[in-house]
Amino acid sequence: MTESTQAVKPKGRESWSGRPAFIVAAISSAIGLGNIWRFPGVAYENGGGAFLLPYLAALLTAGLPILFLDFAVGHRFRAAPPLTFRRISRKLEPLGWWQTIICFVISTYYAVILAWALCYIGFSVKRSWGDDAATFFAVDFLRATDPGVTPEPVPLIMWSLIAIWIGIIIVAALGLRKGLQLANRITLPTLVILFLAIVIYALTLPGAVDGLNTFFTPSWSALADPKVWIAAYGHIFFSFSIAFGIMLSYSSYLKRRSDLTGSGLVVAFANTSFELLAGIGVFAALGFLAYNQSVAVADLEGISGVGLAFITFPTLLSQMPGGQIVGVLFFLSLLFAGFTSLLSLMQVVIGSVADKTGWTGRRSAIFSGAVTGIASLLLYSSTAGLSILDVIDAFINNIGVVSSAIVMVIALGWGVRLLPELRDHINAVSSLRVGKLWMVMIRFITPAILIAILITGAWSYVVEGYGGYPTWFLLIAGWLMLVAVGALSLLLSFSGYGRAYADDYDPTTSVDLNNPSYPQTQKEQS
């Protein structure tokens, strides 16, 4: 085994208190805003019950294989993405920074959605949106303007966003165990209880059965549409927080003796279960909305993303008995789900900064949180925030994240040919062994699917544009943003600032893959 592929552990690096803490953290990261609004929206737009079959296929052929890959790489090389990929091959370091900067970009706008949810907790008490939730959200609350109009600050959003970032910085600065781990233990069970209460209530509403029929009854003709399959694979990919540094970073804090595949199965099952729960709750509520409007569930509009959470759902709350209480519970759920996911995004940035500079975790957390928070305020606390968020979110996810995954699986599967070693590493520590099928998926099936998603998304943006925005705005907020991410990735890779990744190998953590017992270090045994 070469020195570049030895397992290493930076001195003084924190670790999870145990495997349960890691599993809770991974589940908390995976269960985010997308589970509550993206999964029901994607299912609604792609055949309802018919979407569940491609969803399960995507889970088995892409979600789990890449999740196992992320876990194996992070656990083997014990660092944030830039240093991890540098230890595999110095040529791959830009990929690590690409993933880190993607997490930085997503963090900037993820926080403002939490700020909106924070405000809507208060709005729910008085149903401040009145009879027109769409106008209230875009005009009264966000004061949204078209691209090109001089932006003006929106004080309520600005102060709410500051509050979110103060909370994130405090938790992150407390460290892995006292901060992130403790926050996950509080927020995850609270989220499940809150959302379960919403689902149970939604099931008692008139029309709920019609909504559930729409969710669970397949439209078999939709299965012949390639877009439905692409949507399913795309959603699984984003839902699991895979291939852009989060699960890789989280697994790097695991102790050596950790069941990677067993943990992955628990995380996948929990994430999928919550998505199905969200689908049941949202479709039951949509059935009630359709019942009140005397239309079919399939004829409702705005059932996706931000529109579902901040327009459709408030409209429903205005017509629902006890809507104030349900509204508070719903937006609290969004806040808790998003807060832990934002912490996981920031942990990638914090770990990368700490590895690059040699700073302590606390200093890296304060610096990273302050820089990301300032960028967030500058971009999204003004009247132009909604347009900027919409375009950046579309381009960074559908092109940036997918590109990261493609490069990662091709580089590891074909470039440095690390899959046999990673397979042996997984099998040395895990209860469920992986073999040729896992390697075939990573080398062939997953890249093919992701390339199809990337080409489809990029071609659509080139030919059709996006969201009706002017071309110049898409060039700046979309394409130029991606170019900047790539350029910064290269710049940071070749920068010699700080410690610049002095490879401080610790011989007590070297791995003997020929030893089936995979012995623990003396410290871990004690």
Short mmCIF file of C-alpha atoms in Angstrom, two decimals:
data_model
loop_
_atom_site.label_atom_id
_atom_site.label_comp_id
_atom_site.label_asym_id
_atom_site.label_seq_id
_atom_site.Cartn_x
_atom_site.Cartn_y
_atom_site.Cartn_z
CA MET A 1 0.00 0.00 0.00
CA THR A 2 1.40 3.39 -0.94
CA GLU A 3 1.72 6.22 1.53
CA SER A 4 -0.91 8.23 -0.35
CA THR A 5 -3.56 5.61 0.35
CA GLN A 6 -2.86 4.97 4.03
CA ALA A 7 -5.64 5.86 6.44
CA VAL A 8 -4.69 8.95 8.35
CA LYS A 9 -6.12 10.99 11.16
CA PRO A 10 -5.09 14.62 11.77
CA LYS A 11 -3.91 15.22 15.28
CA GLY A 12 -6.45 16.76 17.60
CA ARG A 13 -9.34 16.05 15.23
CA GLU A 14 -12.70 15.51 16.89
CA SER A 15 -14.76 12.39 16.46
CA TRP A 16 -18.35 11.35 17.10
CA SER A 17 -19.02 9.96 20.58
CA GLY A 18 -20.17 6.76 18.90
CA ARG A 19 -21.91 5.24 15.90
CA PRO A 20 -25.42 6.25 17.10
CA ALA A 21 -24.36 9.91 17.18
CA PHE A 22 -23.06 9.62 13.61
CA ILE A 23 -26.28 7.97 12.43
CA VAL A 24 -28.43 10.67 14.04
CA ALA A 25 -26.24 13.37 12.45
CA ALA A 26 -26.42 11.75 9.01
CA ILE A 27 -30.20 11.35 9.25
CA SER A 28 -30.54 14.96 10.42
CA SER A 29 -28.53 16.11 7.41
CA ALA A 30 -30.50 14.00 4.93
CA ILE A 31 -33.89 15.07 6.36
CA GLY A 32 -34.07 18.68 5.32
CA LEU A 33 -36.28 21.13 3.51
CA GLY A 34 -36.27 18.97 0.39
CA ASN A 35 -37.94 16.06 2.20
CA ILE A 36 -40.86 18.22 3.27
CA TRP A 37 -41.49 20.12 0.06
CA ARG A 38 -39.32 18.71 -2.76
CA PHE A 39 -40.33 15.05 -2.56
CA PRO A 40 -44.12 15.69 -2.53
CA GLY A 41 -43.68 18.29 -5.29
CA VAL A 42 -41.59 16.02 -7.52
CA ALA A 43 -43.99 13.13 -6.93
CA TYR A 44 -46.97 15.38 -7.75
CA GLU A 45 -45.39 16.54 -11.02
CA ASN A 46 -44.32 13.06 -12.12
CA GLY A 47 -47.30 10.77 -11.98
CA GLY A 48 -48.09 10.55 -8.27
CA GLY A 49 -47.96 6.87 -7.35
CA ALA A 50 -46.07 6.04 -10.54
CA PHE A 51 -43.15 8.07 -9.22
CA LEU A 52 -42.66 5.71 -6.27
CA LEU A 53 -41.40 2.85 -8.46
CA PRO A 54 -38.60 4.84 -10.13
CA TYR A 55 -37.89 6.34 -6.71
CA LEU A 56 -37.27 2.90 -5.20
CA ALA A 57 -35.17 1.87 -8.22
CA ALA A 58 -33.08 5.01 -7.84
CA LEU A 59 -32.67 4.34 -4.13
CA LEU A 60 -31.21 0.88 -4.78
CA THR A 61 -29.08 1.62 -7.84
CA ALA A 62 -27.78 5.11 -7.08
CA GLY A 63 -28.66 6.33 -3.58
CA LEU A 64 -27.20 3.48 -1.53
CA PRO A 65 -24.12 2.84 -3.75
CA ILE A 66 -22.99 6.48 -3.64
CA LEU A 67 -23.82 6.74 0.06
CA PHE A 68 -21.57 3.74 0.73
CA LEU A 69 -18.90 5.33 -1.48
CA ASP A 70 -19.02 8.60 0.45
CA PHE A 71 -18.81 6.73 3.75
CA ALA A 72 -15.87 4.63 2.58
CA VAL A 73 -13.85 7.56 1.23
CA GLY A 74 -14.42 9.74 4.29
CA HIS A 75 -13.76 6.97 6.80
CA ARG A 76 -10.64 5.82 4.96
CA PHE A 77 -8.91 9.16 4.52
CA ARG A 78 -10.15 11.01 7.62
CA ALA A 79 -10.50 14.58 6.37
CA ALA A 80 -12.78 17.13 4.74
CA PRO A 81 -13.17 16.80 0.93
CA PRO A 82 -10.12 18.82 -0.26
CA LEU A 83 -7.61 16.99 1.92
CA THR A 84 -9.35 13.65 1.38
CA PHE A 85 -9.07 13.87 -2.40
CA ARG A 86 -5.54 15.25 -2.16
CA ARG A 87 -4.54 12.18 -0.18
CA ILE A 88 -6.00 10.01 -2.93
CA SER A 89 -4.28 12.01 -5.67
CA ARG A 90 -3.09 15.59 -5.72
CA LYS A 91 -4.79 16.02 -9.07
CA LEU A 92 -8.15 15.46 -7.37
CA GLU A 93 -7.86 18.25 -4.80
CA PRO A 94 -9.87 20.71 -6.98
CA LEU A 95 -12.78 18.24 -6.80
CA GLY A 96 -12.67 18.50 -3.01
CA TRP A 97 -12.75 22.28 -3.14
CA TRP A 98 -15.55 22.16 -5.75
CA GLN A 99 -17.64 20.18 -3.25
CA THR A 100 -16.73 22.54 -0.40
CA ILE A 101 -17.63 25.68 -2.35
CA ILE A 102 -20.90 24.08 -3.45
CA CYS A 103 -21.73 23.61 0.24
CA PHE A 104 -20.76 27.25 0.85
CA VAL A 105 -23.04 28.48 -1.93
CA ILE A 106 -25.98 26.33 -0.82
CA SER A 107 -25.48 27.49 2.78
CA THR A 108 -25.84 31.13 1.77
CA TYR A 109 -29.38 30.67 0.46
CA TYR A 110 -30.43 27.77 2.67
CA ALA A 111 -30.17 30.13 5.63
CA VAL A 112 -32.54 32.69 4.15
CA ILE A 113 -35.23 30.02 3.67
CA LEU A 114 -34.88 29.29 7.39
CA ALA A 115 -35.25 33.02 8.03
CA TRP A 116 -38.49 32.98 6.04
CA ALA A 117 -39.74 29.99 8.06
CA LEU A 118 -38.85 31.82 11.27
CA CYS A 119 -40.97 34.79 10.19
CA TYR A 120 -43.84 32.58 9.10
CA ILE A 121 -44.08 31.02 12.55
CA GLY A 122 -45.24 34.43 13.74
CA PHE A 123 -47.35 35.04 10.63
CA SER A 124 -49.21 31.76 11.22
CA VAL A 125 -50.64 32.95 14.53
CA LYS A 126 -52.63 35.75 12.85
CA ARG A 127 -52.74 34.23 9.36
CA SER A 128 -51.11 37.42 8.19
CA TRP A 129 -51.25 36.40 4.51
CA GLY A 130 -55.03 36.91 4.46
CA ASP A 131 -56.88 35.66 1.38
CA ASP A 132 -53.96 35.98 -1.05
CA ALA A 133 -50.91 34.05 0.19
CA ALA A 134 -49.04 34.49 -3.12
CA THR A 135 -49.23 38.30 -3.06
CA PHE A 136 -48.37 38.40 0.63
CA PHE A 137 -45.26 36.25 0.13
CA ALA A 138 -43.84 37.93 -2.97
CA VAL A 139 -45.00 41.53 -2.51
CA ASP A 140 -45.74 42.24 1.15
CA PHE A 141 -43.09 40.01 2.74
CA LEU A 142 -40.20 39.70 0.27
CA ARG A 143 -40.96 42.92 -1.65
CA ALA A 144 -39.57 41.00 -4.62
CA THR A 145 -38.50 42.98 -7.67
CA ASP A 146 -37.62 41.91 -11.19
CA PRO A 147 -33.93 41.43 -12.09
CA GLY A 148 -32.30 44.73 -13.01
CA VAL A 149 -34.30 46.80 -10.53
CA THR A 150 -32.06 48.37 -7.88
CA PRO A 151 -32.36 46.16 -4.80
CA GLU A 152 -33.31 47.55 -1.41
CA PRO A 153 -32.81 45.89 2.00
CA VAL A 154 -35.78 44.18 3.65
CA PRO A 155 -35.28 44.74 7.41
CA LEU A 156 -37.42 41.84 8.66
CA ILE A 157 -35.56 39.31 6.49
CA MET A 158 -32.20 40.86 7.35
CA TRP A 159 -32.67 40.59 11.13
CA SER A 160 -34.16 37.10 10.87
CA LEU A 161 -31.21 36.01 8.76
CA ILE A 162 -28.77 37.47 11.29
CA ALA A 163 -30.51 35.48 14.04
CA ILE A 164 -30.16 32.27 12.03
CA TRP A 165 -26.45 32.81 11.45
CA ILE A 166 -25.79 33.66 15.09
CA GLY A 167 -27.41 30.35 16.06
CA ILE A 168 -25.41 28.41 13.43
CA ILE A 169 -22.09 29.98 14.47
CA ILE A 170 -22.71 29.32 18.17
CA VAL A 171 -23.56 25.64 17.62
CA ALA A 172 -20.70 25.10 15.15
CA ALA A 173 -18.17 26.84 17.42
CA LEU A 174 -19.07 24.51 20.30
CA GLY A 175 -17.59 21.68 18.27
CA LEU A 176 -18.69 18.31 17.01
CA ARG A 177 -19.87 16.76 20.27
CA LYS A 178 -20.97 19.76 22.37
CA GLY A 179 -22.50 21.59 19.42
CA LEU A 180 -23.53 19.62 16.35
CA GLN A 181 -24.13 16.30 18.07
CA LEU A 182 -26.23 17.85 20.86
CA ALA A 183 -28.25 19.95 18.40
CA ASN A 184 -29.07 16.86 16.34
CA ARG A 185 -30.24 14.95 19.40
CA ILE A 186 -32.69 17.74 20.20
CA THR A 187 -33.93 18.74 16.76
CA LEU A 188 -34.40 15.34 15.07
CA PRO A 189 -36.89 13.81 17.53
CA THR A 190 -38.64 17.18 17.88
CA LEU A 191 -38.99 17.39 14.09
CA VAL A 192 -40.43 13.88 13.84
CA ILE A 193 -42.96 14.54 16.62
CA LEU A 194 -44.04 17.88 15.12
CA PHE A 195 -44.45 16.54 11.62
CA LEU A 196 -46.17 13.35 12.75
CA ALA A 197 -48.76 15.51 14.53
CA ILE A 198 -49.34 17.45 11.29
CA VAL A 199 -49.76 14.25 9.26
CA ILE A 200 -52.22 12.72 11.72
CA TYR A 201 -54.31 15.89 11.67
CA ALA A 202 -54.17 16.14 7.86
CA LEU A 203 -55.53 12.60 7.56
CA THR A 204 -58.70 13.62 9.41
CA LEU A 205 -59.59 16.43 6.97
CA PRO A 206 -62.32 16.16 4.30
CA GLY A 207 -60.83 15.17 0.95
CA ALA A 208 -57.70 13.62 2.50
CA VAL A 209 -58.52 10.24 0.91
CA ASP A 210 -58.55 11.82 -2.55
CA GLY A 211 -55.10 13.20 -1.91
CA LEU A 212 -53.79 9.83 -0.75
CA ASN A 213 -55.29 8.15 -3.82
CA THR A 214 -53.38 10.58 -6.00
CA PHE A 215 -50.17 9.82 -4.10
CA PHE A 216 -50.42 6.03 -4.09
CA THR A 217 -52.34 5.25 -7.32
CA PRO A 218 -49.86 4.87 -10.18
CA SER A 219 -50.42 6.42 -13.56
CA TRP A 220 -48.73 3.59 -15.47
CA SER A 221 -48.33 5.65 -18.62
CA ALA A 222 -46.00 7.96 -16.72
CA LEU A 223 -43.48 5.13 -16.33
CA ALA A 224 -42.79 5.32 -20.06
CA ASP A 225 -41.70 8.95 -19.71
CA PRO A 226 -37.89 9.23 -19.31
CA LYS A 227 -38.34 12.51 -17.44
CA VAL A 228 -40.06 10.67 -14.58
CA TRP A 229 -37.06 8.38 -14.16
CA ILE A 230 -34.59 11.24 -14.41
CA ALA A 231 -36.59 13.17 -11.80
CA ALA A 232 -36.55 10.15 -9.47
CA TYR A 233 -32.80 9.65 -9.75
CA GLY A 234 -32.19 13.37 -9.39
CA HIS A 235 -34.27 13.53 -6.25
CA ILE A 236 -32.64 10.52 -4.58
CA PHE A 237 -29.29 12.02 -5.36
CA PHE A 238 -30.06 15.32 -3.64
CA SER A 239 -32.16 13.83 -0.86
CA PHE A 240 -29.34 11.69 0.53
CA SER A 241 -26.86 14.62 0.75
CA ILE A 242 -24.40 12.55 -1.27
CA ALA A 243 -21.48 13.36 -3.56
CA PHE A 244 -20.94 16.93 -2.45
CA GLY A 245 -18.96 16.46 0.73
CA ILE A 246 -21.47 16.13 3.56
CA MET A 247 -21.58 12.37 4.13
CA LEU A 248 -17.88 12.15 3.28
CA SER A 249 -17.08 14.70 5.99
CA TYR A 250 -19.40 13.13 8.56
CA SER A 251 -17.93 9.65 8.09
CA SER A 252 -14.41 11.07 8.51
CA TYR A 253 -15.24 11.74 12.18
CA LEU A 254 -16.17 8.10 12.81
CA LYS A 255 -13.97 5.87 14.92
CA ARG A 256 -12.09 3.14 13.10
CA ARG A 257 -14.37 0.35 14.22
CA SER A 258 -17.61 1.50 12.58
CA ASP A 259 -20.21 -0.42 10.59
CA LEU A 260 -20.40 1.65 7.39
CA THR A 261 -22.98 -0.29 5.40
CA GLY A 262 -25.17 -0.94 8.43
CA SER A 263 -25.15 2.78 9.21
CA GLY A 264 -25.89 3.58 5.59
CA LEU A 265 -28.93 1.31 5.54
CA VAL A 266 -30.30 2.92 8.71
CA VAL A 267 -29.79 6.42 7.29
CA ALA A 268 -31.38 5.48 3.95
CA PHE A 269 -34.38 3.79 5.59
CA ALA A 270 -34.96 6.71 7.96
CA ASN A 271 -34.69 9.29 5.18
CA THR A 272 -37.01 7.39 2.85
CA SER A 273 -39.51 6.77 5.66
CA PHE A 274 -39.66 10.48 6.47
CA GLU A 275 -40.13 11.33 2.79
CA LEU A 276 -43.05 8.92 2.54
CA LEU A 277 -44.47 10.41 5.74
CA ALA A 278 -44.11 13.89 4.22
CA GLY A 279 -45.79 12.69 1.03
CA ILE A 280 -48.73 11.28 2.98
CA GLY A 281 -49.16 14.46 5.01
CA VAL A 282 -48.80 16.88 2.10
CA PHE A 283 -51.04 14.91 -0.29
CA ALA A 284 -53.70 14.54 2.41
CA ALA A 285 -53.59 18.31 2.90
CA LEU A 286 -53.73 18.88 -0.86
CA GLY A 287 -56.79 16.64 -0.98
CA PHE A 288 -58.46 18.96 1.54
CA LEU A 289 -57.47 22.02 -0.51
CA ALA A 290 -58.85 20.46 -3.70
CA TYR A 291 -62.04 19.53 -1.83
CA ASN A 292 -62.56 23.13 -0.71
CA GLN A 293 -61.89 24.48 -4.21
CA SER A 294 -64.05 21.81 -5.88
CA VAL A 295 -61.27 20.72 -8.22
CA ALA A 296 -59.32 17.51 -8.72
CA VAL A 297 -56.07 17.15 -6.77
CA ALA A 298 -54.20 16.87 -10.07
CA ASP A 299 -55.50 20.31 -11.12
CA LEU A 300 -53.94 22.26 -8.23
CA GLU A 301 -51.14 24.70 -9.06
CA GLY A 302 -47.87 25.74 -7.40
CA ILE A 303 -47.23 22.31 -5.84
CA SER A 304 -43.45 22.45 -5.69
CA GLY A 305 -40.59 23.96 -3.72
CA VAL A 306 -40.92 27.40 -2.22
CA GLY A 307 -44.42 27.80 -3.65
CA LEU A 308 -45.67 24.71 -1.82
CA ALA A 309 -44.28 25.81 1.54
CA PHE A 310 -44.96 29.54 1.50
CA ILE A 311 -47.97 29.92 -0.82
CA THR A 312 -49.95 26.68 -1.18
CA PHE A 313 -49.66 25.63 2.44
CA PRO A 314 -50.61 29.05 3.90
CA THR A 315 -53.61 29.08 1.53
CA LEU A 316 -54.58 25.72 2.94
CA LEU A 317 -54.06 26.93 6.53
CA SER A 318 -56.53 29.75 5.96
CA GLN A 319 -59.24 27.21 5.14
CA MET A 320 -58.28 24.62 7.75
CA PRO A 321 -59.84 24.38 11.23
CA GLY A 322 -57.08 25.08 13.74
CA GLY A 323 -54.90 26.47 10.96
CA GLN A 324 -52.95 28.71 13.33
CA ILE A 325 -51.68 25.80 15.38
CA VAL A 326 -50.94 23.63 12.35
CA GLY A 327 -49.11 26.56 10.74
CA VAL A 328 -46.85 27.07 13.75
CA LEU A 329 -46.07 23.33 13.82
CA PHE A 330 -45.39 23.23 10.07
CA PHE A 331 -42.98 26.16 9.98
CA LEU A 332 -41.29 24.97 13.15
CA SER A 333 -40.76 21.67 11.31
CA LEU A 334 -39.18 23.53 8.40
CA LEU A 335 -36.95 25.44 10.80
CA PHE A 336 -35.73 22.33 12.65
CA ALA A 337 -35.26 20.29 9.46
CA GLY A 338 -33.35 23.09 7.77
CA PHE A 339 -31.21 24.04 10.76
CA THR A 340 -29.54 20.63 11.06
CA SER A 341 -29.07 20.40 7.30
CA LEU A 342 -27.46 23.84 7.28
CA LEU A 343 -25.14 22.73 10.07
CA SER A 344 -24.08 19.74 7.96
CA LEU A 345 -23.37 21.98 4.97
CA MET A 346 -21.30 24.29 7.12
CA GLN A 347 -19.39 21.38 8.66
CA VAL A 348 -17.92 20.68 5.21
CA VAL A 349 -16.75 24.28 4.91
CA ILE A 350 -15.44 24.40 8.49
CA GLY A 351 -13.53 21.13 8.13
CA SER A 352 -11.97 22.25 4.85
CA VAL A 353 -10.83 25.56 6.35
CA ALA A 354 -9.39 23.78 9.40
CA ASP A 355 -7.48 21.28 7.24
CA LYS A 356 -6.10 24.00 4.97
CA THR A 357 -5.06 26.50 7.63
CA GLY A 358 -4.34 24.36 10.67
CA TRP A 359 -6.74 26.51 12.73
CA THR A 360 -8.72 25.09 15.63
CA GLY A 361 -12.28 23.94 15.00
CA ARG A 362 -13.70 26.90 16.91
CA ARG A 363 -11.70 29.48 14.98
CA SER A 364 -12.56 27.80 11.68
CA ALA A 365 -16.26 27.73 12.63
CA ILE A 366 -16.39 31.42 13.55
CA PHE A 367 -14.48 32.46 10.43
CA SER A 368 -16.49 30.22 8.07
CA GLY A 369 -19.81 31.19 9.64
CA ALA A 370 -19.01 34.90 9.49
CA VAL A 371 -17.92 34.82 5.84
CA THR A 372 -20.88 32.69 4.73
CA GLY A 373 -23.29 34.77 6.80
CA ILE A 374 -22.07 38.04 5.29
CA ALA A 375 -22.39 36.62 1.77
CA SER A 376 -25.89 35.41 2.66
CA LEU A 377 -26.94 38.84 3.90
CA LEU A 378 -25.51 40.64 0.86
CA LEU A 379 -27.21 38.34 -1.64
CA TYR A 380 -30.59 37.50 -0.13
CA SER A 381 -31.74 40.09 2.41
CA SER A 382 -32.78 42.56 -0.28
CA THR A 383 -35.72 42.84 -2.66
CA ALA A 384 -33.66 40.97 -5.30
CA GLY A 385 -33.11 37.97 -3.01
CA LEU A 386 -35.85 35.70 -4.37
CA SER A 387 -34.68 35.92 -8.00
CA ILE A 388 -31.03 35.38 -7.08
CA LEU A 389 -31.92 32.43 -4.87
CA ASP A 390 -34.08 30.80 -7.53
CA VAL A 391 -31.41 30.88 -10.23
CA ILE A 392 -28.43 29.99 -8.02
CA ASP A 393 -30.33 27.08 -6.47
CA ALA A 394 -31.25 25.65 -9.89
CA PHE A 395 -27.76 25.93 -11.37
CA ILE A 396 -25.74 24.85 -8.33
CA ASN A 397 -27.90 21.74 -7.80
CA ASN A 398 -28.74 20.61 -11.31
CA ILE A 399 -25.31 21.34 -12.77
CA GLY A 400 -22.82 21.94 -9.95
CA VAL A 401 -23.74 19.04 -7.67
CA VAL A 402 -24.38 16.60 -10.50
CA SER A 403 -21.02 17.47 -12.08
CA SER A 404 -19.33 16.83 -8.74
CA ALA A 405 -20.88 13.37 -8.54
CA ILE A 406 -19.95 12.48 -12.11
CA VAL A 407 -16.32 13.50 -11.65
CA MET A 408 -16.11 11.67 -8.31
CA VAL A 409 -17.46 8.32 -9.48
CA ILE A 410 -15.46 8.40 -12.72
CA ALA A 411 -12.25 9.48 -10.97
CA LEU A 412 -12.51 6.84 -8.26
CA GLY A 413 -13.87 4.12 -10.54
CA TRP A 414 -11.75 4.67 -13.64
CA GLY A 415 -9.09 7.29 -12.92
CA VAL A 416 -7.24 6.19 -9.79
CA ARG A 417 -9.11 2.83 -9.73
CA LEU A 418 -9.65 2.99 -5.99
CA LEU A 419 -12.86 0.97 -5.87
CA PRO A 420 -11.25 -2.41 -5.01
CA GLU A 421 -9.45 -0.82 -2.07
CA LEU A 422 -12.58 0.98 -0.91
CA ARG A 423 -14.58 -2.24 -1.25
CA ASP A 424 -12.04 -4.03 0.94
CA HIS A 425 -12.18 -1.18 3.45
CA ILE A 426 -15.98 -1.34 3.65
CA ASN A 427 -15.95 -5.11 4.04
CA ALA A 428 -13.27 -4.96 6.74
CA VAL A 429 -15.44 -2.88 9.05
CA SER A 430 -19.05 -3.53 8.02
CA SER A 431 -21.71 -6.12 8.72
CA LEU A 432 -23.05 -6.09 5.14
CA ARG A 433 -20.36 -6.78 2.55
CA VAL A 434 -20.28 -5.15 -0.88
CA GLY A 435 -18.86 -6.76 -4.00
CA LYS A 436 -18.85 -6.66 -7.78
CA LEU A 437 -22.43 -5.42 -8.04
CA TRP A 438 -21.58 -2.30 -6.02
CA MET A 439 -18.53 -1.66 -8.20
CA VAL A 440 -20.56 -2.13 -11.39
CA MET A 441 -23.11 0.41 -10.19
CA ILE A 442 -20.44 2.97 -9.35
CA ARG A 443 -18.50 2.45 -12.57
CA PHE A 444 -21.30 2.08 -15.09
CA ILE A 445 -24.91 2.60 -13.97
CA THR A 446 -24.54 5.66 -11.74
CA PRO A 447 -22.30 7.69 -14.12
CA ALA A 448 -24.63 6.96 -17.06
CA ILE A 449 -27.67 8.14 -15.14
CA LEU A 450 -25.96 11.24 -13.79
CA ILE A 451 -24.60 12.19 -17.21
CA ALA A 452 -28.13 11.94 -18.62
CA ILE A 453 -29.41 14.20 -15.82
CA LEU A 454 -26.60 16.71 -16.41
CA ILE A 455 -27.04 16.86 -20.19
CA THR A 456 -30.81 17.16 -19.88
CA GLY A 457 -30.60 19.96 -17.33
CA ALA A 458 -27.81 21.92 -19.00
CA TRP A 459 -29.37 21.66 -22.46
CA SER A 460 -32.69 22.85 -21.11
CA TYR A 461 -31.05 25.92 -19.55
CA VAL A 462 -29.16 26.71 -22.77
CA VAL A 463 -32.11 26.31 -25.12
CA GLU A 464 -35.09 27.29 -23.00
CA GLY A 465 -33.54 29.41 -20.26
CA TYR A 466 -34.91 29.12 -16.77
CA GLY A 467 -37.92 30.54 -14.96
CA GLY A 468 -38.54 33.24 -17.57
CA TYR A 469 -35.52 35.24 -16.35
CA PRO A 470 -33.62 37.42 -18.84
CA THR A 471 -30.56 35.88 -20.47
CA TRP A 472 -28.12 38.35 -18.91
CA PHE A 473 -29.37 37.46 -15.42
CA LEU A 474 -28.94 33.72 -16.04
CA LEU A 475 -25.45 34.34 -17.35
CA ILE A 476 -24.44 36.19 -14.18
CA ALA A 477 -26.30 34.34 -11.42
CA GLY A 478 -26.11 30.95 -13.13
CA TRP A 479 -23.30 30.28 -15.57
CA LEU A 480 -20.82 32.86 -14.29
CA MET A 481 -21.44 31.65 -10.74
CA LEU A 482 -20.44 28.11 -11.79
CA VAL A 483 -17.33 29.45 -13.52
CA ALA A 484 -16.42 31.31 -10.33
CA VAL A 485 -16.85 28.13 -8.28
CA GLY A 486 -14.52 26.27 -10.63
CA ALA A 487 -11.91 29.04 -10.69
CA LEU A 488 -11.93 29.34 -6.90
CA SER A 489 -11.57 25.57 -6.58
CA LEU A 490 -8.40 25.66 -8.66
CA LEU A 491 -7.07 28.72 -6.83
CA LEU A 492 -7.50 27.16 -3.40
CA SER A 493 -5.99 23.88 -4.58
CA PHE A 494 -2.75 25.54 -5.61
CA SER A 495 -2.65 28.05 -2.78
CA GLY A 496 0.10 27.43 -0.24
CA TYR A 497 -1.57 29.39 2.55
CA GLY A 498 -1.26 28.07 6.08
CA ARG A 499 -0.37 24.47 6.75
CA ALA A 500 -1.21 23.54 3.17
CA TYR A 501 -2.00 19.96 4.07
CA ALA A 502 1.12 18.72 5.79
CA ASP A 503 0.38 14.99 5.70
CA ASP A 504 0.88 14.12 9.36
CA TYR A 505 0.45 10.38 9.11
CA ASP A 506 -0.27 8.58 12.35
CA PRO A 507 1.07 5.02 12.15
CA THR A 508 -1.42 3.81 14.80
CA THR A 509 -4.23 4.32 12.30
CA SER A 510 -2.74 2.45 9.36
CA VAL A 511 -5.05 -0.28 8.10
CA ASP A 512 -4.16 -3.91 7.62
CA LEU A 513 -6.81 -5.05 5.17
CA ASN A 514 -5.46 -8.60 5.27
CA ASN A 515 -6.47 -8.90 8.92
CA PRO A 516 -10.18 -9.81 9.03
CA SER A 517 -10.49 -8.63 12.62
CA TYR A 518 -9.43 -5.10 11.55
CA PRO A 519 -7.95 -4.37 15.02
CA GLN A 520 -8.66 -1.16 16.87
CA THR A 521 -5.96 1.18 18.04
CA GLN A 522 -4.78 0.88 21.61
CA LYS A 523 -6.60 4.12 22.47
CA GLU A 524 -9.93 2.83 21.08
CA GLN A 525 -9.59 -0.52 22.81
CA SER A 526 -9.20 1.24 26.14
#
